[in-house]
C-alpha atoms as a printed R data frame, in Angstrom:
    type eleno elety resid chain resno       x       y       z
1   ATOM     1    CA   UNK     A     1  -8.665  39.899 -28.433
2   ATOM     2    CA   UNK     A     2  -6.539  36.856 -27.630
3   ATOM     3    CA   UNK     A     3  -6.612  34.218 -30.367
4   ATOM     4    CA   UNK     A     4  -5.595  30.884 -28.863
5   ATOM     5    CA   UNK     A     5  -4.680  27.815 -30.874
6   ATOM     6    CA   UNK     A     6  -2.844  24.521 -30.445
7   ATOM     7    CA   UNK     A     7   0.503  26.319 -30.435
8   ATOM     8    CA   UNK     A     8  -0.307  29.097 -27.960
9   ATOM     9    CA   UNK     A     9  -2.737  27.562 -25.461
10  ATOM    10    CA   UNK     A    10  -0.072  25.981 -23.222
11  ATOM    11    CA   UNK     A    11   1.788  29.243 -22.721
12  ATOM    12    CA   UNK     A    12  -1.452  31.096 -22.027
13  ATOM    13    CA   UNK     A    13  -2.486  28.658 -19.272
14  ATOM    14    CA   UNK     A    14   0.966  28.752 -17.692
15  ATOM    15    CA   UNK     A    15   0.964  32.549 -17.741
16  ATOM    16    CA   UNK     A    16  -2.460  32.630 -16.091
17  ATOM    17    CA   UNK     A    17  -1.377  30.176 -13.380
18  ATOM    18    CA   UNK     A    18   1.757  32.226 -12.699
19  ATOM    19    CA   UNK     A    19  -0.424  34.472 -10.532
20  ATOM    20    CA   UNK     A    20  -0.421  31.801  -7.801
21  ATOM    21    CA   UNK     A    21   1.138  33.173  -4.612
22  ATOM    22    CA   UNK     A    22   2.432  29.798  -3.457
23  ATOM    23    CA   UNK     A    23   5.702  29.078  -5.306
24  ATOM    24    CA   UNK     A    24   5.426  25.299  -4.984
25  ATOM    25    CA   UNK     A    25   1.851  25.278  -6.258
26  ATOM    26    CA   UNK     A    26   2.952  27.441  -9.179
27  ATOM    27    CA   UNK     A    27   5.789  25.013  -9.977
28  ATOM    28    CA   UNK     A    28   3.522  21.971  -9.794
29  ATOM    29    CA   UNK     A    29   0.851  23.517 -11.999
30  ATOM    30    CA   UNK     A    30   3.355  24.694 -14.621
31  ATOM    31    CA   UNK     A    31   4.771  21.189 -14.949
32  ATOM    32    CA   UNK     A    32   1.342  19.529 -14.833
33  ATOM    33    CA   UNK     A    33   0.018  21.704 -17.656
34  ATOM    34    CA   UNK     A    34   3.156  21.224 -19.734
35  ATOM    35    CA   UNK     A    35   3.042  17.430 -19.432
36  ATOM    36    CA   UNK     A    36  -0.726  17.176 -19.951
37  ATOM    37    CA   UNK     A    37  -0.593  19.307 -23.076
38  ATOM    38    CA   UNK     A    38   2.487  17.460 -24.349
39  ATOM    39    CA   UNK     A    39   0.636  14.144 -23.880
40  ATOM    40    CA   UNK     A    40  -2.329  15.408 -25.877
41  ATOM    41    CA   UNK     A    41  -0.089  16.647 -28.687
42  ATOM    42    CA   UNK     A    42   2.100  13.531 -28.784
43  ATOM    43    CA   UNK     A    43  -0.863  11.147 -28.910
44  ATOM    44    CA   UNK     A    44  -3.040  13.419 -31.066
45  ATOM    45    CA   UNK     A    45  -5.770  12.918 -28.458
46  ATOM    46    CA   UNK     A    46  -9.234  12.761 -29.983
47  ATOM    47    CA   UNK     A    47 -12.330  14.385 -28.489
48  ATOM    48    CA   UNK     A    48 -13.873  10.964 -27.989
49  ATOM    49    CA   UNK     A    49 -10.799   9.727 -26.080
50  ATOM    50    CA   UNK     A    50 -10.740  12.898 -23.991
51  ATOM    51    CA   UNK     A    51 -14.405  12.401 -23.105
52  ATOM    52    CA   UNK     A    52 -13.784   8.749 -22.190
53  ATOM    53    CA   UNK     A    53 -10.971   9.870 -19.901
54  ATOM    54    CA   UNK     A    54 -13.241  12.379 -18.166
55  ATOM    55    CA   UNK     A    55 -15.923   9.724 -17.707
56  ATOM    56    CA   UNK     A    56 -13.346   7.272 -16.336
57  ATOM    57    CA   UNK     A    57 -12.066   9.745 -13.726
58  ATOM    58    CA   UNK     A    58 -15.654  10.629 -12.801
59  ATOM    59    CA   UNK     A    59 -16.385   6.952 -12.151
60  ATOM    60    CA   UNK     A    60 -13.197   6.643 -10.076
61  ATOM    61    CA   UNK     A    61 -14.383   9.471  -7.843
62  ATOM    62    CA   UNK     A    62 -17.866   8.006  -7.541
63  ATOM    63    CA   UNK     A    63 -16.395   4.713  -6.265
64  ATOM    64    CA   UNK     A    64 -14.635   6.407  -3.349
65  ATOM    65    CA   UNK     A    65 -16.095   6.288   0.152
66  ATOM    66    CA   UNK     A    66 -14.837   5.926   3.721
67  ATOM    67    CA   UNK     A    67 -13.980   2.257   3.133
68  ATOM    68    CA   UNK     A    68 -12.700   2.345  -0.428
69  ATOM    69    CA   UNK     A    69 -10.263   4.688  -2.160
70  ATOM    70    CA   UNK     A    70 -10.451   4.041  -5.881
71  ATOM    71    CA   UNK     A    71  -8.014   6.875  -6.640
72  ATOM    72    CA   UNK     A    72  -5.344   5.153  -4.534
73  ATOM    73    CA   UNK     A    73  -6.024   1.943  -6.467
74  ATOM    74    CA   UNK     A    74  -5.591   3.894  -9.695
75  ATOM    75    CA   UNK     A    75  -2.359   5.431  -8.457
76  ATOM    76    CA   UNK     A    76  -1.121   2.032  -7.270
77  ATOM    77    CA   UNK     A    77  -1.879   0.200 -10.510
78  ATOM    78    CA   UNK     A    78  -0.208   2.918 -12.597
79  ATOM    79    CA   UNK     A    79   2.962   2.669 -10.525
80  ATOM    80    CA   UNK     A    80   2.645   6.270  -9.341
81  ATOM    81    CA   UNK     A    81   2.334   5.279  -5.673
82  ATOM    82    CA   UNK     A    82   5.563   3.281  -5.868
83  ATOM    83    CA   UNK     A    83   7.354   6.133  -7.643
84  ATOM    84    CA   UNK     A    84   6.263   8.737  -5.084
85  ATOM    85    CA   UNK     A    85   7.182   6.373  -2.238
86  ATOM    86    CA   UNK     A    86  10.647   5.771  -3.732
87  ATOM    87    CA   UNK     A    87  11.273   9.489  -4.273
88  ATOM    88    CA   UNK     A    88  10.306  10.384  -0.716
89  ATOM    89    CA   UNK     A    89  11.761   7.444   1.205
90  ATOM    90    CA   UNK     A    90  15.363   7.099   0.122
91  ATOM    91    CA   UNK     A    91  17.136   5.352   2.980
92  ATOM    92    CA   UNK     A    92  20.693   4.461   3.976
93  ATOM    93    CA   UNK     A    93  21.943   1.023   2.952
94  ATOM    94    CA   UNK     A    94  20.721  -1.753   5.229
95  ATOM    95    CA   UNK     A    95  17.438  -0.107   6.181
96  ATOM    96    CA   UNK     A    96  14.157  -1.882   5.549
97  ATOM    97    CA   UNK     A    97  12.703  -0.728   2.251
98  ATOM    98    CA   UNK     A    98   9.417   1.129   2.065
99  ATOM    99    CA   UNK     A    99   6.605   0.221  -0.277
100 ATOM   100    CA   UNK     A   100   3.061   1.270  -1.140
101 ATOM   101    CA   UNK     A   101   0.582   2.221   1.582
102 ATOM   102    CA   UNK     A   102  -2.459   0.534   0.075
103 ATOM   103    CA   UNK     A   103  -6.109   1.610   0.324
104 ATOM   104    CA   UNK     A   104  -7.204  -0.312   3.436
105 ATOM   105    CA   UNK     A   105  -5.331   1.361   6.293
106 ATOM   106    CA   UNK     A   106  -7.670   2.353   9.130
107 ATOM   107    CA   UNK     A   107  -7.092   4.999  11.791
108 ATOM   108    CA   UNK     A   108  -7.941   3.934  15.320
109 ATOM   109    CA   UNK     A   109  -7.012   0.246  15.171
110 ATOM   110    CA   UNK     A   110  -7.014  -1.319  18.666
111 ATOM   111    CA   UNK     A   111  -3.758  -1.204  20.615
112 ATOM   112    CA   UNK     A   112  -3.026  -4.702  21.897
113 ATOM   113    CA   UNK     A   113  -0.311  -6.197  24.103
114 ATOM   114    CA   UNK     A   114   2.538  -8.181  22.606
115 ATOM   115    CA   UNK     A   115   1.559 -11.780  22.008
116 ATOM   116    CA   UNK     A   116  -2.089 -10.919  21.346
117 ATOM   117    CA   UNK     A   117  -4.169 -12.649  18.694
118 ATOM   118    CA   UNK     A   118  -4.841  -9.737  16.353
119 ATOM   119    CA   UNK     A   119  -6.971 -11.876  13.998
120 ATOM   120    CA   UNK     A   120 -10.008 -11.204  16.197
121 ATOM   121    CA   UNK     A   121 -12.057 -13.798  14.362
122 ATOM   122    CA   UNK     A   122 -10.671 -13.292  10.854
123 ATOM   123    CA   UNK     A   123 -10.562 -16.535   8.875
124 ATOM   124    CA   UNK     A   124  -7.237 -18.210   8.170
125 ATOM   125    CA   UNK     A   125  -4.618 -20.685   9.349
126 ATOM   126    CA   UNK     A   126  -2.846 -19.623  12.555
127 ATOM   127    CA   UNK     A   127   0.339 -17.653  12.010
128 ATOM   128    CA   UNK     A   128   2.837 -16.486  14.637
129 ATOM   129    CA   UNK     A   129   4.850 -13.396  13.742
130 ATOM   130    CA   UNK     A   130   7.921 -12.079  15.561
131 ATOM   131    CA   UNK     A   131  11.014 -10.007  15.036
132 ATOM   132    CA   UNK     A   132  13.124  -7.106  16.243
133 ATOM   133    CA   UNK     A   133  13.123  -3.400  15.506
134 ATOM   134    CA   UNK     A   134  16.537  -1.730  15.293
135 ATOM   135    CA   UNK     A   135  17.980   1.514  14.063
136 ATOM   136    CA   UNK     A   136  20.459   1.749  11.214
137 ATOM   137    CA   UNK     A   137  23.186   2.065  13.850
138 ATOM   138    CA   UNK     A   138  22.345  -1.434  15.082
139 ATOM   139    CA   UNK     A   139  20.798  -0.295  18.343
140 ATOM   140    CA   UNK     A   140  17.496  -1.733  19.483
141 ATOM   141    CA   UNK     A   141  14.424   0.480  19.199
142 ATOM   142    CA   UNK     A   142  12.203   0.053  22.238
143 ATOM   143    CA   UNK     A   143   8.568   1.197  22.360
144 ATOM   144    CA   UNK     A   144   8.298   1.467  18.587
145 ATOM   145    CA   UNK     A   145   4.677   1.762  17.463
146 ATOM   146    CA   UNK     A   146   3.952  -1.137  15.115
147 ATOM   147    CA   UNK     A   147   0.714  -0.998  13.146
148 ATOM   148    CA   UNK     A   148  -0.115  -4.170  11.248
149 ATOM   149    CA   UNK     A   149  -3.055  -5.118   9.024
150 ATOM   150    CA   UNK     A   150  -3.881  -7.818   6.495
151 ATOM   151    CA   UNK     A   151  -6.594  -9.564   4.480
152 ATOM   152    CA   UNK     A   152  -8.229 -12.823   5.565
153 ATOM   153    CA   UNK     A   153  -8.039 -16.173   3.768
154 ATOM   154    CA   UNK     A   154 -10.816 -15.091   1.392
155 ATOM   155    CA   UNK     A   155  -8.811 -12.049   0.336
156 ATOM   156    CA   UNK     A   156 -10.902  -9.417   2.109
157 ATOM   157    CA   UNK     A   157  -9.959  -6.777   4.664
158 ATOM   158    CA   UNK     A   158 -12.311  -6.193   7.582
159 ATOM   159    CA   UNK     A   159 -13.581  -2.890   6.168
160 ATOM   160    CA   UNK     A   160 -14.689  -4.596   2.963
161 ATOM   161    CA   UNK     A   161 -17.403  -6.548   4.756
162 ATOM   162    CA   UNK     A   162 -20.752  -4.762   4.647
163 ATOM   163    CA   UNK     A   163 -22.434  -4.395   8.023
164 ATOM   164    CA   UNK     A   164 -19.400  -5.403  10.086
165 ATOM   165    CA   UNK     A   165 -18.206  -2.792  12.541
166 ATOM   166    CA   UNK     A   166 -15.645  -4.995  14.292
167 ATOM   167    CA   UNK     A   167 -12.046  -4.526  13.173
168 ATOM   168    CA   UNK     A   168 -10.132  -7.732  12.539
169 ATOM   169    CA   UNK     A   169  -6.641  -8.771  11.434
170 ATOM   170    CA   UNK     A   170  -5.266  -5.365  12.341
171 ATOM   171    CA   UNK     A   171  -3.788  -3.876  15.502
172 ATOM   172    CA   UNK     A   172  -1.271  -1.510  17.038
173 ATOM   173    CA   UNK     A   173   1.522  -3.043  19.134
174 ATOM   174    CA   UNK     A   174   4.729  -1.734  20.685
175 ATOM   175    CA   UNK     A   175   8.190  -3.263  20.729
176 ATOM   176    CA   UNK     A   176   9.452  -4.250  24.182
177 ATOM   177    CA   UNK     A   177  12.527  -3.015  26.024
178 ATOM   178    CA   UNK     A   178  14.730  -5.246  23.859
179 ATOM   179    CA   UNK     A   179  13.159  -4.053  20.605
180 ATOM   180    CA   UNK     A   180  11.265  -7.306  20.108
181 ATOM   181    CA   UNK     A   181   7.683  -7.765  18.938
182 ATOM   182    CA   UNK     A   182   5.478 -10.834  18.554
183 ATOM   183    CA   UNK     A   183   1.825 -11.538  17.885
184 ATOM   184    CA   UNK     A   184  -0.537 -14.162  16.520
185 ATOM   185    CA   UNK     A   185  -2.511 -13.607  13.338
186 ATOM   186    CA   UNK     A   186  -3.537 -15.619  10.285
187 ATOM   187    CA   UNK     A   187  -1.615 -16.837   7.257
188 ATOM   188    CA   UNK     A   188  -1.291 -14.213   4.541
189 ATOM   189    CA   UNK     A   189  -2.861 -15.298   1.242
190 ATOM   190    CA   UNK     A   190  -2.811 -13.730  -2.248
191 ATOM   191    CA   UNK     A   191  -5.890 -11.710  -3.150
192 ATOM   192    CA   UNK     A   192  -7.188  -9.472  -5.938
193 ATOM   193    CA   UNK     A   193  -7.487  -5.755  -5.424
194 ATOM   194    CA   UNK     A   194 -11.100  -4.565  -5.816
195 ATOM   195    CA   UNK     A   195 -11.721  -4.863  -9.561
196 ATOM   196    CA   UNK     A   196 -15.470  -4.326  -9.797
197 ATOM   197    CA   UNK     A   197 -14.992  -0.646 -10.622
198 ATOM   198    CA   UNK     A   198 -13.262   1.547 -13.193
199 ATOM   199    CA   UNK     A   199  -9.745   0.484 -12.153
200 ATOM   200    CA   UNK     A   200 -10.736  -3.139 -12.693
201 ATOM   201    CA   UNK     A   201 -12.120  -2.228 -16.109
202 ATOM   202    CA   UNK     A   202  -8.814  -0.541 -16.933
203 ATOM   203    CA   UNK     A   203  -6.819  -3.615 -15.908
204 ATOM   204    CA   UNK     A   204  -9.033  -5.871 -18.017
205 ATOM   205    CA   UNK     A   205  -8.633  -3.593 -21.035
206 ATOM   206    CA   UNK     A   206  -4.851  -3.733 -20.538
207 ATOM   207    CA   UNK     A   207  -4.938  -7.551 -20.222
208 ATOM   208    CA   UNK     A   208  -3.573  -7.303 -16.659
209 ATOM   209    CA   UNK     A   209  -4.628  -9.326 -13.623
210 ATOM   210    CA   UNK     A   210  -5.704  -7.663 -10.330
211 ATOM   211    CA   UNK     A   211  -3.822  -9.996  -7.956
212 ATOM   212    CA   UNK     A   212  -1.463  -9.124  -5.132
213 ATOM   213    CA   UNK     A   213   0.956 -11.640  -3.616
214 ATOM   214    CA   UNK     A   214   0.368 -12.641   0.008
215 ATOM   215    CA   UNK     A   215   1.674 -10.047   2.462
216 ATOM   216    CA   UNK     A   216   1.370  -8.287   5.803
217 ATOM   217    CA   UNK     A   217   1.208  -4.491   5.995
218 ATOM   218    CA   UNK     A   218   3.374  -2.670   8.555
219 ATOM   219    CA   UNK     A   219   3.563   0.973   9.578
220 ATOM   220    CA   UNK     A   220   6.296   1.536  12.154
221 ATOM   221    CA   UNK     A   221   6.994   4.783  13.999
222 ATOM   222    CA   UNK     A   222   9.627   5.446  16.639
223 ATOM   223    CA   UNK     A   223  11.073   8.574  18.208
224 ATOM   224    CA   UNK     A   224  14.262   9.715  16.495
225 ATOM   225    CA   UNK     A   225  13.612   7.584  13.421
226 ATOM   226    CA   UNK     A   226  11.881   7.946  10.092
227 ATOM   227    CA   UNK     A   227   8.488   6.258   9.880
228 ATOM   228    CA   UNK     A   228   8.396   3.107   7.764
229 ATOM   229    CA   UNK     A   229   5.483   1.969   5.600
230 ATOM   230    CA   UNK     A   230   6.153  -1.460   4.168
231 ATOM   231    CA   UNK     A   231   4.945  -5.017   3.507
232 ATOM   232    CA   UNK     A   232   6.411  -8.431   4.222
233 ATOM   233    CA   UNK     A   233   5.692 -10.815   1.350
234 ATOM   234    CA   UNK     A   234   5.327 -14.576   1.443
235 ATOM   235    CA   UNK     A   235   8.117 -16.416  -0.339
236 ATOM   236    CA   UNK     A   236   7.026 -18.633  -3.234
237 ATOM   237    CA   UNK     A   237   3.869 -16.710  -4.070
238 ATOM   238    CA   UNK     A   238   3.135 -16.911  -7.795
239 ATOM   239    CA   UNK     A   239   2.292 -13.205  -7.984
240 ATOM   240    CA   UNK     A   240   5.596 -11.878  -6.635
241 ATOM   241    CA   UNK     A   241   6.782 -11.018 -10.155
242 ATOM   242    CA   UNK     A   242   3.500  -9.463 -11.280
243 ATOM   243    CA   UNK     A   243   2.057  -7.649  -8.261
244 ATOM   244    CA   UNK     A   244  -0.836  -5.550  -9.553
245 ATOM   245    CA   UNK     A   245   0.365  -2.500  -7.603
246 ATOM   246    CA   UNK     A   246   4.145  -2.897  -8.115
247 ATOM   247    CA   UNK     A   247   4.834  -3.155  -4.375
248 ATOM   248    CA   UNK     A   248   7.248  -6.104  -4.155
249 ATOM   249    CA   UNK     A   249  10.902  -5.680  -3.143
250 ATOM   250    CA   UNK     A   250  13.174  -8.714  -2.955
251 ATOM   251    CA   UNK     A   251  14.387  -7.655   0.501
252 ATOM   252    CA   UNK     A   252  10.811  -7.812   1.797
253 ATOM   253    CA   UNK     A   253  10.193 -11.455   0.805
254 ATOM   254    CA   UNK     A   254  10.357 -13.907   3.712
255 ATOM   255    CA   UNK     A   255   9.550 -17.504   4.614
256 ATOM   256    CA   UNK     A   256   6.306 -18.434   6.281
257 ATOM   257    CA   UNK     A   257   7.443 -21.751   7.795
258 ATOM   258    CA   UNK     A   258   4.752 -24.416   8.135
259 ATOM   259    CA   UNK     A   259   4.590 -26.537  11.291
260 ATOM   260    CA   UNK     A   260   2.417 -29.514  12.110
261 ATOM   261    CA   UNK     A   261  -0.068 -29.348  14.967
262 ATOM   262    CA   UNK     A   262   1.585 -29.251  18.373
263 ATOM   263    CA   UNK     A   263   3.201 -26.654  20.552
264 ATOM   264    CA   UNK     A   264   3.006 -23.130  19.127
265 ATOM   265    CA   UNK     A   265   5.728 -20.482  19.596
266 ATOM   266    CA   UNK     A   266   3.769 -18.898  22.464
267 ATOM   267    CA   UNK     A   267   3.721 -22.217  24.331
268 ATOM   268    CA   UNK     A   268   0.082 -22.989  23.653
269 ATOM   269    CA   UNK     A   269  -1.111 -26.230  22.091
270 ATOM   270    CA   UNK     A   270  -2.804 -26.203  18.701
271 ATOM   271    CA   UNK     A   271  -4.629 -29.044  16.983
272 ATOM   272    CA   UNK     A   272  -4.068 -27.664  13.484
273 ATOM   273    CA   UNK     A   273  -0.994 -26.842  11.408
274 ATOM   274    CA   UNK     A   274   0.371 -23.342  11.897
275 ATOM   275    CA   UNK     A   275   2.891 -21.002  10.313
276 ATOM   276    CA   UNK     A   276   5.762 -18.983  11.741
277 ATOM   277    CA   UNK     A   277   7.183 -15.763  10.294
278 ATOM   278    CA   UNK     A   278  10.233 -13.973  11.681
279 ATOM   279    CA   UNK     A   279  11.153 -10.586  10.233
280 ATOM   280    CA   UNK     A   280  13.465  -7.892  11.583
281 ATOM   281    CA   UNK     A   281  13.010  -4.223  10.751
282 ATOM   282    CA   UNK     A   282  15.765  -1.625  10.470
283 ATOM   283    CA   UNK     A   283  14.645   2.006  10.728
284 ATOM   284    CA   UNK     A   284  16.522   4.977   9.305
285 ATOM   285    CA   UNK     A   285  17.417   7.675  11.767
286 ATOM   286    CA   UNK     A   286  15.525  10.957  11.472
287 ATOM   287    CA   UNK     A   287  17.308  13.191   9.009
288 ATOM   288    CA   UNK     A   288  19.383  10.355   7.524
């Protein structure tokens, strides 16, 4: 008869899990159990606190659906997403830094030609975005797949609107033969992450705000290069130092330059003020 207690339970669980055939799974589970049990011992976790934790994680799962990933929000707000990203995306000096993926990426965004208006009806001041994609050797990267998505001026992504099937403020483009890209969109504005669920309750209990600084999301893939998941942040945003999901890097902060109504960068005429953003990306070579 095995008599387990607070001193022997950890070893017993690890021994049981050692039967796993997959070596990496075995390693992960050994460390997970050790750290979980160490946390409980160090904090002298009460039964009531343990039950509250179970209920919290249950609620997180219940908030997840095809348009909302509450577990990613939890990971983001605890800094785990940033840590995992940093561990897995170390890059040579001079390469564009990676940052968190976020919960609102959508597969199957429309592929549009360079210069297109990707806003597709999303609300916001006009914004013209351009730049160049290069490798860390300085060479241009032609035909790079550039996925971009953002929130509208009210702080919502297209998939957050109930009953709307039309994708907006997101697209897939490709750099031209000279590595250049350009498109029209809307001005990025700060917005709160969804905080009407358990993650929002956690932030409130911790006296933390749910706001993210204004940014554009980019996912860039090109043959012979590492994929890049990143943001470009708007300079001067008041939430740059307190991003709710710890995604800001100083190298990813850029100017959105305001222009009065007149001739836009694409040669068209506009009767309202517009903004211009230029940002160049540098991709790490595969295997670097």
